CSV table of C-alpha atoms in Angstrom, one decimal:
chain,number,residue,atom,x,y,z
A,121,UNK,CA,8.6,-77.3,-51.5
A,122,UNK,CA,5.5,-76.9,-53.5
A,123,UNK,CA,5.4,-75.2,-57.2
A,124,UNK,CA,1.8,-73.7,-57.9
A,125,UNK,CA,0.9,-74.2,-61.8
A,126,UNK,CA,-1.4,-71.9,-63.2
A,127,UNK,CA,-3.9,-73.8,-65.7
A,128,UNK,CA,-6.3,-73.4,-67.8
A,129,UNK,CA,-8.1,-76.1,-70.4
A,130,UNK,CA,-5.2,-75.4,-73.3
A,131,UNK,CA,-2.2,-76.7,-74.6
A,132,UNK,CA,-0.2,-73.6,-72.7
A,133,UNK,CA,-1.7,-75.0,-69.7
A,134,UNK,CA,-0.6,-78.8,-70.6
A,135,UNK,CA,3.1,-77.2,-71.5
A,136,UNK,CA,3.0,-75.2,-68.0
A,137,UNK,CA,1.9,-78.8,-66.3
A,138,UNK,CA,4.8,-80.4,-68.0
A,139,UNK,CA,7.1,-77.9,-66.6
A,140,UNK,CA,6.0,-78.2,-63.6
A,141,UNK,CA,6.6,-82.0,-63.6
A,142,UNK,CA,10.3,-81.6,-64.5
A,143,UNK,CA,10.7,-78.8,-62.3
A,144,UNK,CA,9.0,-80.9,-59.3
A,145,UNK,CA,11.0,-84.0,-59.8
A,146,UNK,CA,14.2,-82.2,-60.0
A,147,UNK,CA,13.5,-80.1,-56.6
A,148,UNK,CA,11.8,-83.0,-55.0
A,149,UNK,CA,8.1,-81.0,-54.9
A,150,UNK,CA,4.4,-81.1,-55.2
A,151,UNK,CA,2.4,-79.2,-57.4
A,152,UNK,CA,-1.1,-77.5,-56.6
A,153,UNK,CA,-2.7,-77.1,-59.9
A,154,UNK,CA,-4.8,-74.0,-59.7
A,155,UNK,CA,-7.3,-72.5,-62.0
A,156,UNK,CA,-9.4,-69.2,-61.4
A,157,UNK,CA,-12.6,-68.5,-62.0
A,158,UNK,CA,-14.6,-64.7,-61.8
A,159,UNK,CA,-15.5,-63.7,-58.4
A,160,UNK,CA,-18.7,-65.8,-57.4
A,161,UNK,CA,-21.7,-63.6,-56.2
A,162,UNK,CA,-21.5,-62.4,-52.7
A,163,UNK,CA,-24.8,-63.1,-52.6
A,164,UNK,CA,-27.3,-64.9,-54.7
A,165,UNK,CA,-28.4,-64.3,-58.2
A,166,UNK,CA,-32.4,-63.0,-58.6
A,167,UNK,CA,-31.6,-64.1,-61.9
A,168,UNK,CA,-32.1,-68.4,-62.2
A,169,UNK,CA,-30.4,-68.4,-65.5
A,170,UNK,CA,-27.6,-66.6,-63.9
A,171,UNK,CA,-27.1,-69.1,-61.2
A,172,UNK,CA,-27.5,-72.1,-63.6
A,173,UNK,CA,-24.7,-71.0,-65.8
A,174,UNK,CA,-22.4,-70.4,-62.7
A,175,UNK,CA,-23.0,-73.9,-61.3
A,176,UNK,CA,-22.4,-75.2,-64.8
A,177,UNK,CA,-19.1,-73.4,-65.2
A,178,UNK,CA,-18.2,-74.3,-61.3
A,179,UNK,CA,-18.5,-78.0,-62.9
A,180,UNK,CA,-17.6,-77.8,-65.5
A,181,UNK,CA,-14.1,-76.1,-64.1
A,182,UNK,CA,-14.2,-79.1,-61.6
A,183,UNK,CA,-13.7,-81.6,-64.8
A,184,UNK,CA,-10.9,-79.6,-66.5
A,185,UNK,CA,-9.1,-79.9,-63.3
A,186,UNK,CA,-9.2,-83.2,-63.0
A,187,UNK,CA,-8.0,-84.0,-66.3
A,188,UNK,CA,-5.4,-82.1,-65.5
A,189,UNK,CA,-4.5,-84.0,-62.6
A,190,UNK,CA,-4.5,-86.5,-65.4
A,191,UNK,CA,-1.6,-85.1,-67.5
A,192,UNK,CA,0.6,-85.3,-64.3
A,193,UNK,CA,3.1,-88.4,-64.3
A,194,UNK,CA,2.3,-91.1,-61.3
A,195,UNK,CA,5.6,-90.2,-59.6
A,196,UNK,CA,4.9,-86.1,-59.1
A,197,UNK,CA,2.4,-85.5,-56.3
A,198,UNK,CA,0.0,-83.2,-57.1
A,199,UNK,CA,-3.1,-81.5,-55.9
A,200,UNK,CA,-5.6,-78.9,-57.3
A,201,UNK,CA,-7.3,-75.8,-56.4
A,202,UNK,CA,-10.6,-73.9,-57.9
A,203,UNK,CA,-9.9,-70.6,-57.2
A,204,UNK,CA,-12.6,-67.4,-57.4
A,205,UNK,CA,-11.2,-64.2,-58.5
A,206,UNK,CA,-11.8,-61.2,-60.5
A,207,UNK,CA,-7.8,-61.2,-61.5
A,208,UNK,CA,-6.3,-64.7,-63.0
A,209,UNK,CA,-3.0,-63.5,-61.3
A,210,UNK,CA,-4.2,-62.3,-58.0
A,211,UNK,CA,-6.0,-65.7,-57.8
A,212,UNK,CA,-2.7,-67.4,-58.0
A,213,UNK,CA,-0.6,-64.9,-55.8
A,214,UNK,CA,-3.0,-65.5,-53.0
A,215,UNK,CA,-3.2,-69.3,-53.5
A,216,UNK,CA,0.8,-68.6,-52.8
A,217,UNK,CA,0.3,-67.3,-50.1
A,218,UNK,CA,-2.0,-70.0,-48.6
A,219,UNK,CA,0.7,-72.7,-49.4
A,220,UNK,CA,3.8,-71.1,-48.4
A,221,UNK,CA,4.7,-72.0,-52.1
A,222,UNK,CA,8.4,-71.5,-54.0
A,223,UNK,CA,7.5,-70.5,-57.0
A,224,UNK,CA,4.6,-69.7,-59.9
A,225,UNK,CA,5.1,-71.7,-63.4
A,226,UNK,CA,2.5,-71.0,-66.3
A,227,UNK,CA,2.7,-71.8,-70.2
A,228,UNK,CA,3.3,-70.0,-73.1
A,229,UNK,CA,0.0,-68.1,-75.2
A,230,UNK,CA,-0.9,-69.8,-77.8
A,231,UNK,CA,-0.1,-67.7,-80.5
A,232,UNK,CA,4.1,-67.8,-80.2
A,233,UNK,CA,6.0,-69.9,-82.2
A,234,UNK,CA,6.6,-73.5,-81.6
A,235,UNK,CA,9.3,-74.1,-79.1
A,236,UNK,CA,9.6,-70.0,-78.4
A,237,UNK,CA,8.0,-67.7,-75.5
A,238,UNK,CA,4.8,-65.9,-75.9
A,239,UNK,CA,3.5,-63.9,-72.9
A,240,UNK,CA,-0.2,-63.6,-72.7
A,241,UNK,CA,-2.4,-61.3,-70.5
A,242,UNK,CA,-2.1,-63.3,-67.2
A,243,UNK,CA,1.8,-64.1,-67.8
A,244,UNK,CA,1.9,-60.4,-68.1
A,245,UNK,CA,0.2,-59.5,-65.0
A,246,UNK,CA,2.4,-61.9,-62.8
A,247,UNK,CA,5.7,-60.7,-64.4
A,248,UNK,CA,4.7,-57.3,-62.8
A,249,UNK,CA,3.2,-58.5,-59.6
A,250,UNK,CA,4.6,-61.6,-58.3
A,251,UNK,CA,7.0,-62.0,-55.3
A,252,UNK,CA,8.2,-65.2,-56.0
A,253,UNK,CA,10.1,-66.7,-58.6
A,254,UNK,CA,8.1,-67.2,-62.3
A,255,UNK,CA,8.9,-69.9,-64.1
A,256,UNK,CA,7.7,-70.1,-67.8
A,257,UNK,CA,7.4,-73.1,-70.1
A,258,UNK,CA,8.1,-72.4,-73.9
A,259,UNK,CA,5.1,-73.4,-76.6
A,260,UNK,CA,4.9,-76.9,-76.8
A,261,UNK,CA,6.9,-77.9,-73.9
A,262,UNK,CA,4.4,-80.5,-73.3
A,263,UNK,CA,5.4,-82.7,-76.3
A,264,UNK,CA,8.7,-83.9,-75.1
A,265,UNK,CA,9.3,-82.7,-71.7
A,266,UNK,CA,12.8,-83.9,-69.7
A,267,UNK,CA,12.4,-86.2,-66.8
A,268,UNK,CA,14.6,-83.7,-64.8
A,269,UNK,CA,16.6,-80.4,-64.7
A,270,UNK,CA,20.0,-80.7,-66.8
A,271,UNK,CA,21.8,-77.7,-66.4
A,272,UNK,CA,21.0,-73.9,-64.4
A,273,UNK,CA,21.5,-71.2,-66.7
A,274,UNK,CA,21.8,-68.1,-64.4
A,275,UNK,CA,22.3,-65.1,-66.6
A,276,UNK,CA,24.3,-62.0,-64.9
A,277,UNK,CA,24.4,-58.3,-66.3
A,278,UNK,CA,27.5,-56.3,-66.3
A,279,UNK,CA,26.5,-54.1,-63.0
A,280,UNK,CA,26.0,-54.8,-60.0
A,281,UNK,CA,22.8,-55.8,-58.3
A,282,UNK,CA,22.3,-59.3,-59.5
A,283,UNK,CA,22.8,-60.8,-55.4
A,284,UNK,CA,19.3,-62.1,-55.2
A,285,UNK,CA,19.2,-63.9,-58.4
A,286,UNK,CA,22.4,-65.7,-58.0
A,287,UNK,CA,21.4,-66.7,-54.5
A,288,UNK,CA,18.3,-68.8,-55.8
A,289,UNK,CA,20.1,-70.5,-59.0
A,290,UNK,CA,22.9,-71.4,-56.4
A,291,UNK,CA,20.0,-72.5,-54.0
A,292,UNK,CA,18.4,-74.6,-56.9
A,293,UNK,CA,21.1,-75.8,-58.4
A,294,UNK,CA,22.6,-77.3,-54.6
A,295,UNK,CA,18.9,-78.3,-54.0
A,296,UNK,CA,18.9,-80.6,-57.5
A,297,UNK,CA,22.6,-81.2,-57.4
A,298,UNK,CA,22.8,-79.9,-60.8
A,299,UNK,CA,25.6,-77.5,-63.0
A,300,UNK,CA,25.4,-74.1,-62.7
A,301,UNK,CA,26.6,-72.0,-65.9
A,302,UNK,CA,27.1,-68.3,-65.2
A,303,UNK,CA,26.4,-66.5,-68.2
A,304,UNK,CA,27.0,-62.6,-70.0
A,305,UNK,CA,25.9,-61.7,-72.9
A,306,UNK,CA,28.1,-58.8,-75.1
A,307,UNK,CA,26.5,-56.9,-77.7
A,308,UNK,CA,28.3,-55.1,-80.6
A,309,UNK,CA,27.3,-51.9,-78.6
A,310,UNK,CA,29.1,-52.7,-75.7
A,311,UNK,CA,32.0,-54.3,-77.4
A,312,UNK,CA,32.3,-50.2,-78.9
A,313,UNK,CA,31.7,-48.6,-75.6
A,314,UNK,CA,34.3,-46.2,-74.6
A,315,UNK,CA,36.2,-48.0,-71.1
A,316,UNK,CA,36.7,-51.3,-70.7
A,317,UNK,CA,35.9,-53.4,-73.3
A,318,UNK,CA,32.9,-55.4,-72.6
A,319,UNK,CA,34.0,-58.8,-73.3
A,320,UNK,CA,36.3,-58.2,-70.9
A,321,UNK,CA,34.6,-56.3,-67.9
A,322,UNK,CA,32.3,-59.6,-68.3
A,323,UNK,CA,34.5,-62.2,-67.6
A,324,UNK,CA,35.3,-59.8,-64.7
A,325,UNK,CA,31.9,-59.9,-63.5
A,326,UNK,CA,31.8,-63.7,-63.9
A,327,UNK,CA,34.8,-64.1,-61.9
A,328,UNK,CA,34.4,-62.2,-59.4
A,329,UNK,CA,30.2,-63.3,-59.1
A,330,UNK,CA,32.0,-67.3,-58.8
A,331,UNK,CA,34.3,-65.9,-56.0
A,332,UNK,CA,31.5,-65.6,-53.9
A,333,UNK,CA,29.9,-68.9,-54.2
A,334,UNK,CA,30.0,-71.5,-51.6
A,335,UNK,CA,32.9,-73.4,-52.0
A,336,UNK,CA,32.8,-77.0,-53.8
A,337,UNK,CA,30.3,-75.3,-56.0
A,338,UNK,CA,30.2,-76.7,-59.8
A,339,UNK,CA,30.3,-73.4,-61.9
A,340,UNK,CA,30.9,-72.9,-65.6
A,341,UNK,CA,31.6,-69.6,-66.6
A,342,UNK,CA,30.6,-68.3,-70.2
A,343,UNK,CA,30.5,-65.0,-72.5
A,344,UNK,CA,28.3,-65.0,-75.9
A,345,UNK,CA,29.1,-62.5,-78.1
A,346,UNK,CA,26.8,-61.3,-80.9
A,347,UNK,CA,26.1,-58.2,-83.0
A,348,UNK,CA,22.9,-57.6,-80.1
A,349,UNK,CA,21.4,-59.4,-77.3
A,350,UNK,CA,18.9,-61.7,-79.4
A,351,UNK,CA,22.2,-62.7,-81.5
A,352,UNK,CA,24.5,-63.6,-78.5
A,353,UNK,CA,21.4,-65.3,-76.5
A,354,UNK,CA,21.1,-67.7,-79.9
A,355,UNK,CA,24.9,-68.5,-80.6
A,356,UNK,CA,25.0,-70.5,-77.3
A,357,UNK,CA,24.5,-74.3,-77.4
A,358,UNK,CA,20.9,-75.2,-75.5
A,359,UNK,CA,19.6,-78.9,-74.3
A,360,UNK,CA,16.5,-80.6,-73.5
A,361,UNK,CA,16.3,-79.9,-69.8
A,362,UNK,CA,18.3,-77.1,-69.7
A,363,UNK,CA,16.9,-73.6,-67.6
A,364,UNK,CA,17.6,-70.2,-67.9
A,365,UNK,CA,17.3,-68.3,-65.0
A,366,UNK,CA,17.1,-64.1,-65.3
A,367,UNK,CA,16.7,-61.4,-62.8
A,368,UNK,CA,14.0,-58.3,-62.4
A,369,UNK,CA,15.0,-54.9,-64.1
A,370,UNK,CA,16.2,-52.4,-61.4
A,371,UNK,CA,13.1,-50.9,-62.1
A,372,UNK,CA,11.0,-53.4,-60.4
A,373,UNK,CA,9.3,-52.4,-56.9
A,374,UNK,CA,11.6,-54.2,-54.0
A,375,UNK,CA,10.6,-58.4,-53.8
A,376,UNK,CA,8.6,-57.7,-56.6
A,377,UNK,CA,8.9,-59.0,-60.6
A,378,UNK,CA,9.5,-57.0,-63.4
A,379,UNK,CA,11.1,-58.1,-66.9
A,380,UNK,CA,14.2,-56.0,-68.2
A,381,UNK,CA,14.8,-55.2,-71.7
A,382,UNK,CA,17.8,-57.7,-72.0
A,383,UNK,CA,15.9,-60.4,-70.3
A,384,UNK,CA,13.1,-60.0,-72.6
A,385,UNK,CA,14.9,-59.8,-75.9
A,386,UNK,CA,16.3,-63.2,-74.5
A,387,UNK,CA,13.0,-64.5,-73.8
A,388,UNK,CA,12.3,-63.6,-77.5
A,389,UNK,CA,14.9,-66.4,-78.8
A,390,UNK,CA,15.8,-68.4,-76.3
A,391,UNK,CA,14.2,-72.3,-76.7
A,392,UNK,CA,14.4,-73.6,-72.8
A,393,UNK,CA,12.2,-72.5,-69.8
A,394,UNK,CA,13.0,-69.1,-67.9
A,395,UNK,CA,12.5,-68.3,-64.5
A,396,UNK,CA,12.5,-64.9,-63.4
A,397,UNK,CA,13.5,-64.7,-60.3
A,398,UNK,CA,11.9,-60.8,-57.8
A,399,UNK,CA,14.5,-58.0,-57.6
A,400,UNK,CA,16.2,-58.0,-53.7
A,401,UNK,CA,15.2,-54.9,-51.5
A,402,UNK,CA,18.7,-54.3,-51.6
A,403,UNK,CA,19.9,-54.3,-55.2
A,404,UNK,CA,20.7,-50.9,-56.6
């Protein structure tokens, strides 16, 4: 399995390197460590000044990548790749492509709060574009990363449609040997609703999501309540190595990303890595 890590020369790319450390030792997989520069010339500059500065960004892109190799413990194998294209994203979702590869993890931008999510232009582009699974480390990840994976996280709404994410956090979590907590969140709203109540159409959901699992498979099932989303995604207990795991809104093209409204007010609070995993053709 190989994990492509999008860098650049920051601290969000250090925390997205980190990441991709824990995630690579957990799933037993390589990282390619890519970073994308602007189209080069099709042809060559009549300008010499022109050319000079694009051979001294070329090295001096060379250099940032291999001190990135340098942030990458002995025990993770890891390549890298200079990449050359107009779009930061499309650089990375071809370099995908090239390497068959599971999944896309990037940092946090650098203005979010310690510890919390911040999505910048290129995080942006990816959580609208990507067809594999994005996986994004929290400011600062860096400092203290796990040495592995503790516990999935795989969050489930209350209607149906959530086949494709479940499939991968089961996938990941059999492929680590880790826990796999199922999780709803109830708002005050919902709790209100007219029907059933929406504590208990979520245990429902749970239940009946576990009964489909493969059999032997470790699951914990758990509700958190709160007076909105942010409030029920904050009452729960996190851990250092802990992921959460969200699906695509129903509005995202099929095998494509796209963020929901729940999963971003969760990305808002929530203190441990997210990866968001494309919608299914299928789902309705």
């Amino acid at each position: 399995m190989r994990l492509i890590v999008g860098y650049q020369a920051t601290p969000s790319g250090a925390d997205g390197i980190a990441l991709g450390a824990t995630l690579a030792r957990s799933l037993q997989a390589s990282l390619d460590i890519c970073l994308v520069l602007p189209q080069e010339r099709p042809v060559p500059s009549k300008a010499p000044v022109e050319a000079a500065y694009d051979d001294i960004l070329i090295d001096q892109a060379t250099d940032w990548l291999d001190e990135a190799l340098k942030l990458v413990p002995e025990d993770v194998e890891a390549r890298t790749h200079l990449l050359f294209d107009e779009s930061f994203a499309q650089g990375l979702l071809d370099c995908v492509d090239e390497c068959d590869a599971y999944m896309i993890v990037v940092g946090a931008a650098g203005d979010g709060l310690l510890g919390r999510h911040s999505i910048g232009t290129v995080t942006s582009d990816l959580l609208h574009v990507a067809h594999v699974p994005l996986a994004l480390a929290p400011r600062g990840y860096r400092h203290s990363p796990p040495q592995r994976i503790r516990e999935i996280t795989c969050a489930i709404g209350n209607r149906p449609g959530a086949a494709e994410l479940v499939e991968a956090a089961t996938d990941l979590s059999a492929t680590a040997e880790l826990p796999l907590r199922l999780l709803s969140l109830v708002s005050a709203d919902e709790r209100s609703a007219p029907g059933p109540g929406g504590l208990a159409k979520a245990e429902d959901v749970l239940r009946t999501v576990r009964a489909g699992l493969p059999d032997g498979s470790e699951v914990q099932l758990t509700v958190a309540e709160g007076s909105g989303i942010e409030k029920a995604a904050s009452s729960l207990d996190w851990h250092g190595g802990d992921v959460l795991m969200v699906g695509s809104s129903r509005l995202a093209q099929p095998h494509r990303l796209f963020l929901g409204s729940v999963a971003a007010k969760m990305l808002r609070v929530v203190p441990v890595p997210m990866i968001v995993v494309p919608r299914e053709a299928g789902d309705e």
